[in-house]
JSON list of C-alpha atoms and ligand atoms in Angstrom, two decimals:
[
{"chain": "N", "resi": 207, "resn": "UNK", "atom": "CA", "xyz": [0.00, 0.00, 0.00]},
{"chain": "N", "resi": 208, "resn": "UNK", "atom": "CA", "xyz": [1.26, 3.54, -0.69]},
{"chain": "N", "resi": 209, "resn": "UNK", "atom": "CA", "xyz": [1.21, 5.87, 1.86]},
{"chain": "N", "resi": 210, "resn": "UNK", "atom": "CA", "xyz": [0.95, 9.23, 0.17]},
{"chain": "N", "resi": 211, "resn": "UNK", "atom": "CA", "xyz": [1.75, 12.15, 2.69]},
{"chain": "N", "resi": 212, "resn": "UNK", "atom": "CA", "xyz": [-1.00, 14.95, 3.55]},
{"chain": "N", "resi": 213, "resn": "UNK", "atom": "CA", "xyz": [0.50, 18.10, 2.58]},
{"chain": "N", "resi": 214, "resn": "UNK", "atom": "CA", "xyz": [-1.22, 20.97, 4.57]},
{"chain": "N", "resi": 215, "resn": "UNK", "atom": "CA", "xyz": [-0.34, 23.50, 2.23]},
{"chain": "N", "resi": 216, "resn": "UNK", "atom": "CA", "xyz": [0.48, 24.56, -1.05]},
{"chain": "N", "resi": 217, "resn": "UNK", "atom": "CA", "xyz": [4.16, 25.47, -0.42]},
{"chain": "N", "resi": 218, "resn": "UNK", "atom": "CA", "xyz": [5.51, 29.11, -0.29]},
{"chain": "N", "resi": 219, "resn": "UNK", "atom": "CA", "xyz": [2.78, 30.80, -1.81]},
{"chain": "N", "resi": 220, "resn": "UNK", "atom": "CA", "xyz": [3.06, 34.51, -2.19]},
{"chain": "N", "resi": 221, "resn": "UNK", "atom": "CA", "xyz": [0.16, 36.70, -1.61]},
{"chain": "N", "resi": 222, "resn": "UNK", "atom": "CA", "xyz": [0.26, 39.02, -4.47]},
{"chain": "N", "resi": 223, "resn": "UNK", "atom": "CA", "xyz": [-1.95, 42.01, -4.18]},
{"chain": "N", "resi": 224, "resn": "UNK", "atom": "CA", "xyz": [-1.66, 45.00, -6.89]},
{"chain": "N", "resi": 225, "resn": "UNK", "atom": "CA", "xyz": [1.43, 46.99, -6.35]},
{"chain": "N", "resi": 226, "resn": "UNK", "atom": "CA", "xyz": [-0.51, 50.29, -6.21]},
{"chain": "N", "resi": 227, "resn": "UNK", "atom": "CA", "xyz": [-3.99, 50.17, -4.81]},
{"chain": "N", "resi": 228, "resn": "UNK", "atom": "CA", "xyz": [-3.23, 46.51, -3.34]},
{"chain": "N", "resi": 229, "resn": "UNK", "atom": "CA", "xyz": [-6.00, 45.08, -4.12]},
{"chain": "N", "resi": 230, "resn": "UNK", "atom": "CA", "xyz": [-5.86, 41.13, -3.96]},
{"chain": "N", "resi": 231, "resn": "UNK", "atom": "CA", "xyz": [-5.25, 39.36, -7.14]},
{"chain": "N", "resi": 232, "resn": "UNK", "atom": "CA", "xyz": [-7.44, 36.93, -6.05]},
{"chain": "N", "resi": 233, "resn": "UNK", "atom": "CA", "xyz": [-10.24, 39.86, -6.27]},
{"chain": "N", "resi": 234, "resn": "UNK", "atom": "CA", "xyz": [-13.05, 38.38, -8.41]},
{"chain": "N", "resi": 235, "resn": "UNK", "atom": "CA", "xyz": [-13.22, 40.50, -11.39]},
{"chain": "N", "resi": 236, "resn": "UNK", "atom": "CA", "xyz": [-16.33, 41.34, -13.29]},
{"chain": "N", "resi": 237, "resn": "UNK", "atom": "CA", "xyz": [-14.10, 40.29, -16.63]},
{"chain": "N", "resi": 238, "resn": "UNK", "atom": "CA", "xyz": [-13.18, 43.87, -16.64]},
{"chain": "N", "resi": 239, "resn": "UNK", "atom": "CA", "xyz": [-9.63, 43.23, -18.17]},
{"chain": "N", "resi": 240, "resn": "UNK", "atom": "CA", "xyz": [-6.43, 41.17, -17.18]},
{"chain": "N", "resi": 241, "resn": "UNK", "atom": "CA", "xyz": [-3.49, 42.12, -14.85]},
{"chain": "N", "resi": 242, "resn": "UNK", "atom": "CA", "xyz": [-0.58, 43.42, -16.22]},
{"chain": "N", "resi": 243, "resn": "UNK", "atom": "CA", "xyz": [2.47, 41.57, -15.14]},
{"chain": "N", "resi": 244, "resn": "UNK", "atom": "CA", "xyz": [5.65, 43.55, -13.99]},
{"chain": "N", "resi": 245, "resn": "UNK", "atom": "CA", "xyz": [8.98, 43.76, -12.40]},
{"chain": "N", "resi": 246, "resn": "UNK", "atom": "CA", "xyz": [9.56, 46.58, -9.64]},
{"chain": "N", "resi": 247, "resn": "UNK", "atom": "CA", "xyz": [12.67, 46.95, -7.51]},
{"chain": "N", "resi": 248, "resn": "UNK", "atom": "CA", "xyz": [13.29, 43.25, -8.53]},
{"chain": "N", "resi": 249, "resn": "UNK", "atom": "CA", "xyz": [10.65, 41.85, -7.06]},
{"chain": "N", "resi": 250, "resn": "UNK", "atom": "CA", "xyz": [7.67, 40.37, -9.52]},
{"chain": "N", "resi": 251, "resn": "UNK", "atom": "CA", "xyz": [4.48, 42.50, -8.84]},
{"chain": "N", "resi": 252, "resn": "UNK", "atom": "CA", "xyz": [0.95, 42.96, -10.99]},
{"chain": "N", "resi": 253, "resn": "UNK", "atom": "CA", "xyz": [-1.29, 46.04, -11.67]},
{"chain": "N", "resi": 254, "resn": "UNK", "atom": "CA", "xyz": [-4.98, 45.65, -11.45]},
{"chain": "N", "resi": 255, "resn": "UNK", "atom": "CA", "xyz": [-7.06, 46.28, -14.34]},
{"chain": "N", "resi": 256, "resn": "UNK", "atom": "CA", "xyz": [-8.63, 48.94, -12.48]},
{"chain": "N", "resi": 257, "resn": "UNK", "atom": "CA", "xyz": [-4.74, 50.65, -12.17]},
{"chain": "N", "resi": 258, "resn": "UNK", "atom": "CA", "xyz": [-4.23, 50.33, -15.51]},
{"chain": "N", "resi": 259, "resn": "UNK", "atom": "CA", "xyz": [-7.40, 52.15, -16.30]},
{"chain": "N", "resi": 260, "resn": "UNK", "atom": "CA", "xyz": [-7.54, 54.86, -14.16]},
{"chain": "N", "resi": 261, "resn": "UNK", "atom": "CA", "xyz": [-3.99, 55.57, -13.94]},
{"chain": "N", "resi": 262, "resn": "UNK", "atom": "CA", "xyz": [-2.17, 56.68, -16.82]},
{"chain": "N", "resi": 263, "resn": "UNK", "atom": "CA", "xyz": [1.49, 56.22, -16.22]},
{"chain": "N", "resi": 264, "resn": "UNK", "atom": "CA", "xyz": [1.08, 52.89, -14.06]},
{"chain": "N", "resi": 265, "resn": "UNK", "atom": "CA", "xyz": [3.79, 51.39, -15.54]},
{"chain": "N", "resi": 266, "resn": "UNK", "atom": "CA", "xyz": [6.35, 54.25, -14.75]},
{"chain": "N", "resi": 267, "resn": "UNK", "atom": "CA", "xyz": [7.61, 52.28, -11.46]},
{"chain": "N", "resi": 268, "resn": "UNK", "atom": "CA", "xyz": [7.70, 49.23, -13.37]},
{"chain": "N", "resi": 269, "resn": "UNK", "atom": "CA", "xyz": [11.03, 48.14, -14.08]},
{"chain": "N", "resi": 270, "resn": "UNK", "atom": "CA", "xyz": [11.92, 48.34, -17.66]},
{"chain": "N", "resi": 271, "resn": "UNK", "atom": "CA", "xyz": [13.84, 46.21, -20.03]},
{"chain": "N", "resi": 272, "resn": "UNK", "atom": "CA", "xyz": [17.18, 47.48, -21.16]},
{"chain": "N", "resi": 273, "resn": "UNK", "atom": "CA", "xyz": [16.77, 46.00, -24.99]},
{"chain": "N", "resi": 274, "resn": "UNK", "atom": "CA", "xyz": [13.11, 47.63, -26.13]},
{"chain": "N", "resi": 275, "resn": "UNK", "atom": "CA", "xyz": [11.51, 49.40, -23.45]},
{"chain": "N", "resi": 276, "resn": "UNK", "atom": "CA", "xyz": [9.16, 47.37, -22.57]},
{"chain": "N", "resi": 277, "resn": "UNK", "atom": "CA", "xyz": [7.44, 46.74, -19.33]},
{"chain": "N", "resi": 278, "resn": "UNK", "atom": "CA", "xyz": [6.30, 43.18, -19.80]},
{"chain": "N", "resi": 279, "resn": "UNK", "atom": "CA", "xyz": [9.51, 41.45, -17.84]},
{"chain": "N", "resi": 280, "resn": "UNK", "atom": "CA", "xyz": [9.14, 38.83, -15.91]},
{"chain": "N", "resi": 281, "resn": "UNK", "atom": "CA", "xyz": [11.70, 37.06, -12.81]},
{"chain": "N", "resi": 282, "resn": "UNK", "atom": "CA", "xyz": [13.03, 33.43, -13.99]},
{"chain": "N", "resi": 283, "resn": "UNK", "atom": "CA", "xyz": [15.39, 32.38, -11.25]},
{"chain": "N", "resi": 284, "resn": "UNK", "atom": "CA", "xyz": [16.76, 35.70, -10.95]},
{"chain": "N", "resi": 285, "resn": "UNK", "atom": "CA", "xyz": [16.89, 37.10, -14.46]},
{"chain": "N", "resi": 286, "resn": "UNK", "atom": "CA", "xyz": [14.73, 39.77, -15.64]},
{"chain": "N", "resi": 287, "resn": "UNK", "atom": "CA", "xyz": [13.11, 38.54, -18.81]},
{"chain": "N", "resi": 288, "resn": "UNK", "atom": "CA", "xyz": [11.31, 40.49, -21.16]},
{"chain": "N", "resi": 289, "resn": "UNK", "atom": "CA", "xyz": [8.23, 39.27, -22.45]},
{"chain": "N", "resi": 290, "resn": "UNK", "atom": "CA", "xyz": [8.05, 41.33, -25.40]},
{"chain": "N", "resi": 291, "resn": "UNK", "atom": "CA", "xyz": [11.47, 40.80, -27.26]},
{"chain": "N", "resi": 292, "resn": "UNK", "atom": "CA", "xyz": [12.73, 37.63, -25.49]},
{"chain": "N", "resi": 293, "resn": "UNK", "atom": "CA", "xyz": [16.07, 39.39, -23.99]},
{"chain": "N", "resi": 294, "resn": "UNK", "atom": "CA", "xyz": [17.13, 38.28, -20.11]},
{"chain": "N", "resi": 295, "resn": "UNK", "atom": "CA", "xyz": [19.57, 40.49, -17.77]},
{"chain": "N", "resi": 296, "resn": "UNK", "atom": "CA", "xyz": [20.53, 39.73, -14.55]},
{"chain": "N", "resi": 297, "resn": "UNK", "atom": "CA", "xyz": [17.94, 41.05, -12.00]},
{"chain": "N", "resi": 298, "resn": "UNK", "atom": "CA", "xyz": [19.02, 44.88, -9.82]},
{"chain": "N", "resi": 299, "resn": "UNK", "atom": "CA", "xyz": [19.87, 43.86, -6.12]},
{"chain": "N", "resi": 300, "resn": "UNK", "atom": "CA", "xyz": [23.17, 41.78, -7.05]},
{"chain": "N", "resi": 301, "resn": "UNK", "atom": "CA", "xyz": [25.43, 44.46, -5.54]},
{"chain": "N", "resi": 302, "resn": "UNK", "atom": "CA", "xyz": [26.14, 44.80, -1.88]},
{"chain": "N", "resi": 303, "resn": "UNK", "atom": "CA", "xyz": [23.48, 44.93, 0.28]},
{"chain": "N", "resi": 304, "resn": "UNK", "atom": "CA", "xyz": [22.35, 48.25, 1.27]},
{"chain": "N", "resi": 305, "resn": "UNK", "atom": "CA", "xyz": [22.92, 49.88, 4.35]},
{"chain": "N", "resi": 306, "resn": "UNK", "atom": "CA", "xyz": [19.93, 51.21, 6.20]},
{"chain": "W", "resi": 581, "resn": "ZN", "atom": "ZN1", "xyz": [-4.72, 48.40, -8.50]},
{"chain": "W", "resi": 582, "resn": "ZN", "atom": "ZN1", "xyz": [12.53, 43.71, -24.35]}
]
């Protein structure tokens, strides 16, 4: 007989909320658009629809990528990489630690 283990949880699941208003991503929309994916201080983050919408330079504190410009990067195991034209940099925060 197999004994399969009873995992309590899912694992290390973030809670990702939307980087300005922080509303929950898990926030049933009324299919009133999709979340825009992002990179900010090196950290993964989404907008809300609702940001996107009402907010006309939400993607100014999203990082951008270095090759086109674009804001559609994503983190794979510490690279930034760009959705739009395929190019991957290492991710900011490989220096020194900060001070502070
Ligand atoms: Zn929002
Ligand atoms: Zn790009």
């Amino acid at each position: 007989m197999i004994r399969v283990a009873s995992v309590g949880s899912q694992g290390h699941v973030e809670r990702t909320s939307c980087l300005l208003c922080g509303r929950a991503t898990f926030d049933p929309g009324r299919g009133e658009g999709v979340w825009a994916h992002g990179v900010a201080g090196g950290r993964q983050v989404l907008i809300c629809p609702d940001c996107q919408r009402t907010r006309p330079r939400w993607d100014e504190q999203l990082d951008r990528c270095r090759t086109c410009g674009a804001t559609r990067l994503s983190l794979v195991l510490g690279d930034l990489v760009c959705r739009a034209c395929g190019a991957a940099a290492p991710a900011e925060g490989g220096g020194p630690p900060e001070q502070g």
